[in-house]
Short mmCIF file of C-alpha atoms in Angstrom, two decimals:
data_model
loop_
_atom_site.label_atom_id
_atom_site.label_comp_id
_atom_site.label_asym_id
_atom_site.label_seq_id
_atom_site.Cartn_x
_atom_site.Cartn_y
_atom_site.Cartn_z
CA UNK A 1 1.92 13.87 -8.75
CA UNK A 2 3.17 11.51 -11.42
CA UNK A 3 0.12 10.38 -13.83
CA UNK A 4 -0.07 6.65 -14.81
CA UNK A 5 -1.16 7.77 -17.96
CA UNK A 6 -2.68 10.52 -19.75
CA UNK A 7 -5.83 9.27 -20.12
CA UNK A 8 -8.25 12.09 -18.24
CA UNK A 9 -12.27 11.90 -18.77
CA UNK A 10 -14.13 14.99 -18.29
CA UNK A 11 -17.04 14.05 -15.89
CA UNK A 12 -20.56 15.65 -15.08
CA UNK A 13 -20.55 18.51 -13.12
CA UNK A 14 -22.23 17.63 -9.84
CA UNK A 15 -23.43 19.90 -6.89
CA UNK A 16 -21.20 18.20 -4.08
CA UNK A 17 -18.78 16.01 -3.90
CA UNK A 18 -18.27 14.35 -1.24
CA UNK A 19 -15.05 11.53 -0.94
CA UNK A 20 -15.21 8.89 0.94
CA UNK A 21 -18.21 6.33 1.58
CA UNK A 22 -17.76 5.63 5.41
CA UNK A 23 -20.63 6.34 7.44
CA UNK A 24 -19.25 10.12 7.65
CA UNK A 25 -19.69 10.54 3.65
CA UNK A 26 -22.59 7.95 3.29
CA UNK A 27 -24.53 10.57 6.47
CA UNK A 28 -23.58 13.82 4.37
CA UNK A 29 -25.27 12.34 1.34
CA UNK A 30 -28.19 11.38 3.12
CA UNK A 31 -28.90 14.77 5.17
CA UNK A 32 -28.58 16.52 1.20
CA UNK A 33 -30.97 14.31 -0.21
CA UNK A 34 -33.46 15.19 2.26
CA UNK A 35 -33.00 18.49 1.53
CA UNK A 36 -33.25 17.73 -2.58
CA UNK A 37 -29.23 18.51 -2.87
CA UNK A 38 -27.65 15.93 -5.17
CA UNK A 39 -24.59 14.52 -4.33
CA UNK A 40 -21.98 11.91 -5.76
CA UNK A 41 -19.64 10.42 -3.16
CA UNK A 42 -16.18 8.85 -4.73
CA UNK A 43 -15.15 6.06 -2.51
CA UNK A 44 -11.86 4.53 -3.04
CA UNK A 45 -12.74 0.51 -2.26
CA UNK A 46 -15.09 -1.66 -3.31
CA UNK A 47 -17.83 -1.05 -1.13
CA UNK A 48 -19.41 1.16 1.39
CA UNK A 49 -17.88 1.52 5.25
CA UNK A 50 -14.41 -0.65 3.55
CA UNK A 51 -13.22 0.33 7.75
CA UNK A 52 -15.71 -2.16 8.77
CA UNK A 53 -16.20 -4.30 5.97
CA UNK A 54 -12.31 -5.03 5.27
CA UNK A 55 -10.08 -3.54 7.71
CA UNK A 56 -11.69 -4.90 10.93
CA UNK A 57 -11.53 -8.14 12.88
CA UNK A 58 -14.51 -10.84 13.00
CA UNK A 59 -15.86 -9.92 16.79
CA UNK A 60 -15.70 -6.27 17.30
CA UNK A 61 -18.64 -4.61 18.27
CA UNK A 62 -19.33 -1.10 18.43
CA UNK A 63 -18.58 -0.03 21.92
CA UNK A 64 -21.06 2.68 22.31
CA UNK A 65 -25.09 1.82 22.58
CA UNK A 66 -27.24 1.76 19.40
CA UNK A 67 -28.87 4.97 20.18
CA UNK A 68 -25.38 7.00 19.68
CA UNK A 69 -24.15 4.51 16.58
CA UNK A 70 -27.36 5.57 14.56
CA UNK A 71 -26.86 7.95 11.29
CA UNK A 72 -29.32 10.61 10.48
CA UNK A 73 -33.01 9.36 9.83
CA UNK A 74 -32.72 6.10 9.46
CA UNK A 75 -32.43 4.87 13.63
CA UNK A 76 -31.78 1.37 14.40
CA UNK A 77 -34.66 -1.18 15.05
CA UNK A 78 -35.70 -2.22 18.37
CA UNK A 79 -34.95 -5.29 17.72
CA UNK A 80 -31.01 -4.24 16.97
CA UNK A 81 -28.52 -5.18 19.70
CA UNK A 82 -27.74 -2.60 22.07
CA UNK A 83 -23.75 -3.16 20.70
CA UNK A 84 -23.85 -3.66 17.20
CA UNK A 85 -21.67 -6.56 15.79
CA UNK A 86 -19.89 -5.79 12.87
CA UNK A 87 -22.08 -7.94 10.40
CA UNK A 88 -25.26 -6.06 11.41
CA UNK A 89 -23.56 -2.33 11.29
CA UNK A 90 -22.37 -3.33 8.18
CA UNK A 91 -26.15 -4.29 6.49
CA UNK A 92 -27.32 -0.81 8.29
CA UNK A 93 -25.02 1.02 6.13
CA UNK A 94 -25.48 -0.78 2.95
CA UNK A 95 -29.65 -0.65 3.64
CA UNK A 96 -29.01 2.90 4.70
CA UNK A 97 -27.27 3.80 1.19
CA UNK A 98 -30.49 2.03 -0.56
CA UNK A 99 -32.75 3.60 1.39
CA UNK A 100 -31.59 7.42 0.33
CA UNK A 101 -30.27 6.42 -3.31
CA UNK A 102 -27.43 7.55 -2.44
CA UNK A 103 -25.28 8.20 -5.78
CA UNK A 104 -21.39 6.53 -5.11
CA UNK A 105 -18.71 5.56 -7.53
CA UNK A 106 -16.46 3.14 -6.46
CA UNK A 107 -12.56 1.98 -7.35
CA UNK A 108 -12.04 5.94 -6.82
CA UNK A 109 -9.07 6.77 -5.64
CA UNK A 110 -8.87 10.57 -5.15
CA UNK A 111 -5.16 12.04 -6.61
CA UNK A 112 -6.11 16.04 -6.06
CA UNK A 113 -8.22 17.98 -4.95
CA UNK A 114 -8.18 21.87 -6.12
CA UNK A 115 -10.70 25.37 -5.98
CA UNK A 116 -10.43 26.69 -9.13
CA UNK A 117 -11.02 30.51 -8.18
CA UNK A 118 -11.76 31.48 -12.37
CA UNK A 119 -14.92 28.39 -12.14
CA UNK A 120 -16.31 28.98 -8.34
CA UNK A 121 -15.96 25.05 -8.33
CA UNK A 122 -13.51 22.71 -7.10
CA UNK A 123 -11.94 20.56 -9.70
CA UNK A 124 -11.00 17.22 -8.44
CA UNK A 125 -9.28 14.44 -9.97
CA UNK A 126 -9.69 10.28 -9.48
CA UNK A 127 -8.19 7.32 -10.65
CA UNK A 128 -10.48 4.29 -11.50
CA UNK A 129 -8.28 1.56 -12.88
CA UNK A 130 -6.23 2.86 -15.55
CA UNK A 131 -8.27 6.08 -15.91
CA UNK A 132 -7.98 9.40 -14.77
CA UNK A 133 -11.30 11.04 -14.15
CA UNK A 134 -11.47 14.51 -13.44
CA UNK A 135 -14.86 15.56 -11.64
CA UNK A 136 -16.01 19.22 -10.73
CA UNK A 137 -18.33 20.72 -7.96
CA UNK A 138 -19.53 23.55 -6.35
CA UNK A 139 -19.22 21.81 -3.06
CA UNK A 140 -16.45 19.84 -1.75
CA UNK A 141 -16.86 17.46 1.47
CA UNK A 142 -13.92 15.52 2.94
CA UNK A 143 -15.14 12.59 4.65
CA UNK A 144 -12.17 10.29 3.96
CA UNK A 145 -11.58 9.32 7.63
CA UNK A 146 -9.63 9.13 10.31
CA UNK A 147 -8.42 5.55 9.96
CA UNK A 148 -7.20 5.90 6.04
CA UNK A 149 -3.24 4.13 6.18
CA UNK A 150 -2.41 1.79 8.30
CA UNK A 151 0.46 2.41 10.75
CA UNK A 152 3.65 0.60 12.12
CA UNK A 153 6.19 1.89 14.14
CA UNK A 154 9.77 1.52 13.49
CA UNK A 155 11.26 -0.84 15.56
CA UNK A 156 15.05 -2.09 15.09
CA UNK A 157 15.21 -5.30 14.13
CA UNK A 158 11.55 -5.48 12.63
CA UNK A 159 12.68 -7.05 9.21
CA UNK A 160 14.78 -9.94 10.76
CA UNK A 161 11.53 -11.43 12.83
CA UNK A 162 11.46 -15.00 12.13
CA UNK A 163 7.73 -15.18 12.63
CA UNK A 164 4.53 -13.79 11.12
CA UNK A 165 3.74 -9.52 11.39
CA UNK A 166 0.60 -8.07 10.29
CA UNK A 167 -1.42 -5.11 11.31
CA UNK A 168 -4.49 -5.32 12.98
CA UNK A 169 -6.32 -4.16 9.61
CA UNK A 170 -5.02 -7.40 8.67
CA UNK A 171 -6.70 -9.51 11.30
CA UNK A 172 -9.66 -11.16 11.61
CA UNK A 173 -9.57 -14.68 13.82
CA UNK A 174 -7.09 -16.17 16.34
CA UNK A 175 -7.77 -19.62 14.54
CA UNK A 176 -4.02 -19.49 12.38
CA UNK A 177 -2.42 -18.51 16.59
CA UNK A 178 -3.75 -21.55 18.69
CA UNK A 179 -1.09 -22.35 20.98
CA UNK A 180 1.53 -19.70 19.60
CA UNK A 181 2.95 -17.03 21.76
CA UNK A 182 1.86 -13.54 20.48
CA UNK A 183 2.65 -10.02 20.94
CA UNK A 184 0.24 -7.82 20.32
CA UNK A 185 1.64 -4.34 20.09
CA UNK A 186 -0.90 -1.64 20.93
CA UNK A 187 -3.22 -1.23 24.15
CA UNK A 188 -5.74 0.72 22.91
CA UNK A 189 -9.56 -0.70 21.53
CA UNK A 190 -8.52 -3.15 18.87
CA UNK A 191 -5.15 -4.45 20.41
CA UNK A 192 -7.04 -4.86 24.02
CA UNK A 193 -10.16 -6.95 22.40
CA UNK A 194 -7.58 -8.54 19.76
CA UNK A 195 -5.39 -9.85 22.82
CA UNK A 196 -8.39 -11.44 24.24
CA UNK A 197 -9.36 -13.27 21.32
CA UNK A 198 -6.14 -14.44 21.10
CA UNK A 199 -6.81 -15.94 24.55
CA UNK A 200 -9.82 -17.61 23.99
CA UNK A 201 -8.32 -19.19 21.20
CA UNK A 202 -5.68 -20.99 23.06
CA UNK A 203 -2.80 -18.35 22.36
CA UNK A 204 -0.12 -17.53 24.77
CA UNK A 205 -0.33 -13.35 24.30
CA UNK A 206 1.41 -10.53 25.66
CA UNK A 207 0.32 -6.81 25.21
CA UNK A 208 2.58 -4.13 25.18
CA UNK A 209 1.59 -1.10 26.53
CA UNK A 210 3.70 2.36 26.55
CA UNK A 211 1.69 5.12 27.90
CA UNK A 212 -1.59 5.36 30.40
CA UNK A 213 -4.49 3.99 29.61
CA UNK A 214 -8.39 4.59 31.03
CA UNK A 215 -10.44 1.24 31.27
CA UNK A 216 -13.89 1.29 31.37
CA UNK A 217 -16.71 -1.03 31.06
CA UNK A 218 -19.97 -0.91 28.48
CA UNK A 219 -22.16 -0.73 31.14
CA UNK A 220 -20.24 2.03 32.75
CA UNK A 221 -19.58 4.29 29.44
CA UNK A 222 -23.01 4.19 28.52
CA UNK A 223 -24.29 5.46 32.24
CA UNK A 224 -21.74 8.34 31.75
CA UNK A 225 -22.87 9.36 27.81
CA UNK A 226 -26.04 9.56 29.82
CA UNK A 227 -24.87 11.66 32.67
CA UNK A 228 -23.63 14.49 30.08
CA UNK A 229 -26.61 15.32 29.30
CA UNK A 230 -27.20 16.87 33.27
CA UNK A 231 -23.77 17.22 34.71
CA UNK A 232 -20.67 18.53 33.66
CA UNK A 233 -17.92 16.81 32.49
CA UNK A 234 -15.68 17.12 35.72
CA UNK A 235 -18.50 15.84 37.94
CA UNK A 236 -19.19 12.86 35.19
CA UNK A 237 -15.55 11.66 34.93
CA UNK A 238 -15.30 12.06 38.89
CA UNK A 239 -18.59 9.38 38.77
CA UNK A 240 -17.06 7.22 36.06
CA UNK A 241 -14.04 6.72 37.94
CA UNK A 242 -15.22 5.78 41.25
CA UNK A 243 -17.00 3.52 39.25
CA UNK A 244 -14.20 1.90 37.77
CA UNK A 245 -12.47 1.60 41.02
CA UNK A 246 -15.24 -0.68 42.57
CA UNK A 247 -15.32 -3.12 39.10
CA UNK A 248 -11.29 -2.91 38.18
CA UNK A 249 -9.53 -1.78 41.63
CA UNK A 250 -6.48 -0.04 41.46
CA UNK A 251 -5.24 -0.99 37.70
CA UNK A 252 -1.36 -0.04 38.00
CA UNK A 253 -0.70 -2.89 39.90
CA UNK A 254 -0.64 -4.50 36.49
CA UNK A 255 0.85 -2.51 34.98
CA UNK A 256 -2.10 -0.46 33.15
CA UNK A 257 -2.03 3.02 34.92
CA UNK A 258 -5.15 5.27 34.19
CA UNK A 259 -3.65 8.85 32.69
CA UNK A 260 -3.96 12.47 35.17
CA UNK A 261 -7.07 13.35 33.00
CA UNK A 262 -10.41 11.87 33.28
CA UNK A 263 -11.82 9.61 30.51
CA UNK A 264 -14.63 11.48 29.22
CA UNK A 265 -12.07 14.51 28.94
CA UNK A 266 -9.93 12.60 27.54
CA UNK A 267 -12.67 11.14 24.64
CA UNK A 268 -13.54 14.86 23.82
CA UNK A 269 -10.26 16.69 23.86
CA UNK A 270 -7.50 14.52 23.32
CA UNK A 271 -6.60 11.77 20.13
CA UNK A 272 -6.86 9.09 22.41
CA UNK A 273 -10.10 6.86 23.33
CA UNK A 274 -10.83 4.78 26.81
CA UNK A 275 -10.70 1.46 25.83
CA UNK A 276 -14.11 -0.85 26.49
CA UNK A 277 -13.04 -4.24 28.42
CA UNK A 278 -14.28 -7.02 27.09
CA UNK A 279 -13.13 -9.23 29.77
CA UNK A 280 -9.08 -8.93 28.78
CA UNK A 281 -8.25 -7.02 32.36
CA UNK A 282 -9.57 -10.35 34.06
CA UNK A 283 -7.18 -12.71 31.78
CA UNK A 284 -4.44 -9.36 32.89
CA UNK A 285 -5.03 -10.39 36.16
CA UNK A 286 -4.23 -13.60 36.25
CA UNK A 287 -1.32 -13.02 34.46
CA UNK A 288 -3.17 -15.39 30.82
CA UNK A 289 -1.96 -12.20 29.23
CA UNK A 290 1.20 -10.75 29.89
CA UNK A 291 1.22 -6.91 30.08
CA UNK A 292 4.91 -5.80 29.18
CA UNK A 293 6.60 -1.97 28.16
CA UNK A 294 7.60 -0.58 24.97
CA UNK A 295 9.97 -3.03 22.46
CA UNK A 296 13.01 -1.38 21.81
CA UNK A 297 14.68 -4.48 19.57
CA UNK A 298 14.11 -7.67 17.64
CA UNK A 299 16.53 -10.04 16.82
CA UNK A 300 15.66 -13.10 14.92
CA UNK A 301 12.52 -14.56 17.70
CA UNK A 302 13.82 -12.86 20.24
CA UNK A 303 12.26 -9.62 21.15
CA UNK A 304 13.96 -7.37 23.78
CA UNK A 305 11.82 -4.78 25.85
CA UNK A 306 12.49 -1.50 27.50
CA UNK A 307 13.01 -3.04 31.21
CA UNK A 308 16.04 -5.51 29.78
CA UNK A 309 13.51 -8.65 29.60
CA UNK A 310 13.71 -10.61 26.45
CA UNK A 311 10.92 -12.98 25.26
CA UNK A 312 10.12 -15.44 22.39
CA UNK A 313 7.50 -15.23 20.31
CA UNK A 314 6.21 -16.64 16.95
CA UNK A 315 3.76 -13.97 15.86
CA UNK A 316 3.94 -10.05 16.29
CA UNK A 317 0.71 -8.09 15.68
CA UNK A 318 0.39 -4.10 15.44
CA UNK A 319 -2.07 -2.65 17.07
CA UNK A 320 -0.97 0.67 16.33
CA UNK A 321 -3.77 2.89 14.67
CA UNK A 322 -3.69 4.76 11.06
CA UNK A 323 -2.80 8.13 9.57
CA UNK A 324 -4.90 10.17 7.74
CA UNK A 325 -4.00 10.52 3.76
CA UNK A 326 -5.97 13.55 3.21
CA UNK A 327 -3.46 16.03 3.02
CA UNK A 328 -1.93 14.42 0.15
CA UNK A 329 -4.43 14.69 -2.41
CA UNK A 330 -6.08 17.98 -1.00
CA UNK A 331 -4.42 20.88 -2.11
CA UNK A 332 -5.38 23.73 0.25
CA UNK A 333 -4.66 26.13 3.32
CA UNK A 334 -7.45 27.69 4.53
CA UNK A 335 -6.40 26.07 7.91
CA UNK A 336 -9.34 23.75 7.85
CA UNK A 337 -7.59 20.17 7.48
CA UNK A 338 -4.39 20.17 9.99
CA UNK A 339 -1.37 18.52 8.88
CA UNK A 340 -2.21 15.39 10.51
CA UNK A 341 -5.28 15.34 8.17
CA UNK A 342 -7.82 16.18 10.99
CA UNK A 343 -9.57 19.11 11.45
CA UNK A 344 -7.83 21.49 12.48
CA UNK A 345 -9.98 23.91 14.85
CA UNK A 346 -12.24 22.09 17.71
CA UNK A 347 -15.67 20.80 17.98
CA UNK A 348 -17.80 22.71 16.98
CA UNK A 349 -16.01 25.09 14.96
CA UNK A 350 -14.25 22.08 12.77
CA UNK A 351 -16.87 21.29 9.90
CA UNK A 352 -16.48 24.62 7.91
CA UNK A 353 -14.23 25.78 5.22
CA UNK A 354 -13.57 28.29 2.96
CA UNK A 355 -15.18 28.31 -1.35
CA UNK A 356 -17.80 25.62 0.10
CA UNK A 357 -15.39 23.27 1.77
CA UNK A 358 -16.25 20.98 4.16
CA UNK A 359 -15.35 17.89 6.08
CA UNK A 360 -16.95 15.25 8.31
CA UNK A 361 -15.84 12.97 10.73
CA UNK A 362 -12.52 14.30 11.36
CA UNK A 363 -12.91 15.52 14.76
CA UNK A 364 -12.66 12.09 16.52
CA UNK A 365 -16.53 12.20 17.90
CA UNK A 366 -17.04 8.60 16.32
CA UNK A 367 -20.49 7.70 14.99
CA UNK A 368 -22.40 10.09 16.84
CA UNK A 369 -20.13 13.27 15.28
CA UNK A 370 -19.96 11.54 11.99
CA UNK A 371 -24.50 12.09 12.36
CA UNK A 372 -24.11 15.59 13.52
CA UNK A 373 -21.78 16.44 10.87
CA UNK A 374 -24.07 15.46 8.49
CA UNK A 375 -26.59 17.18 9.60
CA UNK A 376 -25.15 20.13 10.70
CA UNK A 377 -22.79 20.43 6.76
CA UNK A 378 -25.72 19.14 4.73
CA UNK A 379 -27.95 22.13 6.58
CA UNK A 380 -25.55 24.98 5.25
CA UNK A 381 -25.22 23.60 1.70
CA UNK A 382 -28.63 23.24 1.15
CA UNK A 383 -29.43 27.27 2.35
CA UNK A 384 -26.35 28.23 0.39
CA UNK A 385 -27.50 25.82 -2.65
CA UNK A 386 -31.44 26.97 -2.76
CA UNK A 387 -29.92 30.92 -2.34
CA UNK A 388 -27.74 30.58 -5.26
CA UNK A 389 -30.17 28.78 -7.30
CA UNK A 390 -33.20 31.56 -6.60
CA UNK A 391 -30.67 34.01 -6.54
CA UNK A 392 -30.04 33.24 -10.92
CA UNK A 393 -33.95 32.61 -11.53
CA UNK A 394 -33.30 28.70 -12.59
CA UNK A 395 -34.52 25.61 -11.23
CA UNK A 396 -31.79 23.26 -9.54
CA UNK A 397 -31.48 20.92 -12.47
CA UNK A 398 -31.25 23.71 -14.85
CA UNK A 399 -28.12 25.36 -13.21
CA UNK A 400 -26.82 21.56 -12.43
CA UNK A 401 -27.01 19.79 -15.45
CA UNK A 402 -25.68 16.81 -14.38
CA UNK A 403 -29.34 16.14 -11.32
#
């Protein structure tokens, strides 16, 4: 990888490192220092949870109760919503990075990532600014995320759009949309609740959606995250959608069919989340948002769809996920990171590495893996830590100068 310049500063050693300060890393850290393991967590942005903070739009909400959006030992107040807007989530995690002293160093953007067999550590290399910094540690976690680069498709014609196109990182209001016709791209969480708030804003939107999708309500999801604690799966998703039939009826009719798998299977074996309504099947309904197939073309305004229709529209917005970076700057096979940057073996088999490797929230569990994780990584360093240390006969902060 081409260096910006050959400036490289020798760092500390440090215990673990863990990249990324998301609520994966920032759970890690916390589970360690309970356990008297220092860490140092090397976040690339500004700030901790950037997903939320910057890359997220005003009203979402996490769809999942409280009491499965918590982080290790630090549970949310009684007085916390039961779906936590994104200004509160975002005070938990910066309270719940004071509240453990958590150790993070920001503006670092992680180049490499290395074992150095000859050390037992794993050498790995930031940029802050101008600077290289190269840091070293006898643990490595990867907690970069799932939702790293945003993502747009290529579509013919993209470049010649008269009209705005940004990505769904990019927005935050429908205020700059009122009374413009907008096509949201995407039909799963973000570009469902985005079209709506398009609606209420006094947009004319359309949602395109290419493959099946499983809609559930709050109400229902959270009765079924209950249930799997009793019942199996099968019998659950068999519950959740006979439920779903009595509040949304038979969904194809407009054009949103539900997939052959159930949607609790589908949350814990498959990429792909059920998406929450927040009222946008009603506006569906009545036809206030138009629910059209895959764009195949764009010419100008003008953008043609897979069924021959062609519609106007002044604004296009992608809805269309991210990709994982990780396998760029992590320089390994051990067959732990796939090469989509997830992990590659299935819960819960997914959180261990080789040479004290590790990595956290990469199994698409959301909130309530990203907790486990912690717990369940943080747990294994600290026996391995407190062996090695007794093992030599020194105190932890005389093998790790740098505590």
């Amino acid at each position: 990888m081409e260096e910006k310049t050959n400036v490289c500063q020798q760092q500390p050693e440090e215990v673990v490192l863990i990249v990324g300060a998301g609520p994966s890393g920032l759970a890690v850290a916390a589970c360690l220092a309970e356990r008297a393991v220092p860490s140092l967590i090397l976040e690339r942005d500004d700030c901790t949870g950037p997903l939320w903070r910057n890359r997220s739009y005003d009203r979402v909400c996490l769809h999942l109760a409280k009491q499965y959006c918590s982080l290790p030992h630090m549970p949310h107040s009684d007085t916390t919503p039961t779906y936590i807007p994104k200004s509160e989530f975002i005070s938990y995690l910066d309270s719940y990075a004071e509240r453990f002293h958590l150790k993070i160093r920001f503006g670092r953007r992680v180049e490499s990532a290395w074992y150095d067999q000859k050390s037992g550590c794993w050498i790995v290399k930031a940029r802050s600014g101008d600077v290289l910094e190269e840091y070293i540690g006898r643990f490595l976690v990867v907690a970069a995320g799932e939702n790293d680069q945003k993502f747009v498709p290529d579509v013919n014609g993209l470049d010649s759009f008269k009209g705005v196109v940004i990505h769904s990182s990019e927005y935050r209001t429908a205020a700059a949309f009122q009374g413009k016709d907008v096509l949201v791209v995407g039909s799963g969480n973000s570009g469902m609740e985005i079209a709506y708030d398009l609606f209420e804003a006094g947009a004319r939107c359309s949602i395109v959606v290419r493959s099946t999708v499983h809609i559930v309500t709050k109400e229902i999801w959270l009765f079924a995250m209950r249930l799997m604690k009793y019942l199996p799966m099968s019998i659950v998703d068999n519950i959740v959608l006979f439920l779903c039939y009595l509040r949304f009826g038979n969904t194809a009719k407009y054009g949103l069919r539900r997939p052959d798998i159930g949607p609790m299977y589908m949350k814990c074996c498959t990429p792909v989340y059920p998406v929450v309504d927040v009222s946008t099947y009603d506006r569906v309904k009545t036809g206030e948002i138009q629910v059209l197939p895959s764009l195949t073309s764009i010419e100008g305004s003008m953008v043609t769809f897979s069924n021959g229709k062609t519609h106007h529209y002044d604004a296009i917005i992608f809805a269309t996920g991210y990709r994982s970076t990780i396998r760029q700057w992590l320089e390994t096979d051990d067959g732990l990171i796939g090469k989509d940057g997830m992990a590659k073996n299935n819960y819960p088999d997914h959180w261990k590495g080789k040479n004290g490797l590790y990595c956290a929230g990469l199994n698409r569990r959301g909130l309530y893996g990203s907790s486990e994780d912690g717990l369940t990584i943080a747990d294994d360093i600290g026996k391995a830590y407190n062996l090695s240390t007794h093992a030599n006969g020194v105190k932890s902060d005389e093998k790790y100068k740098s505590v």
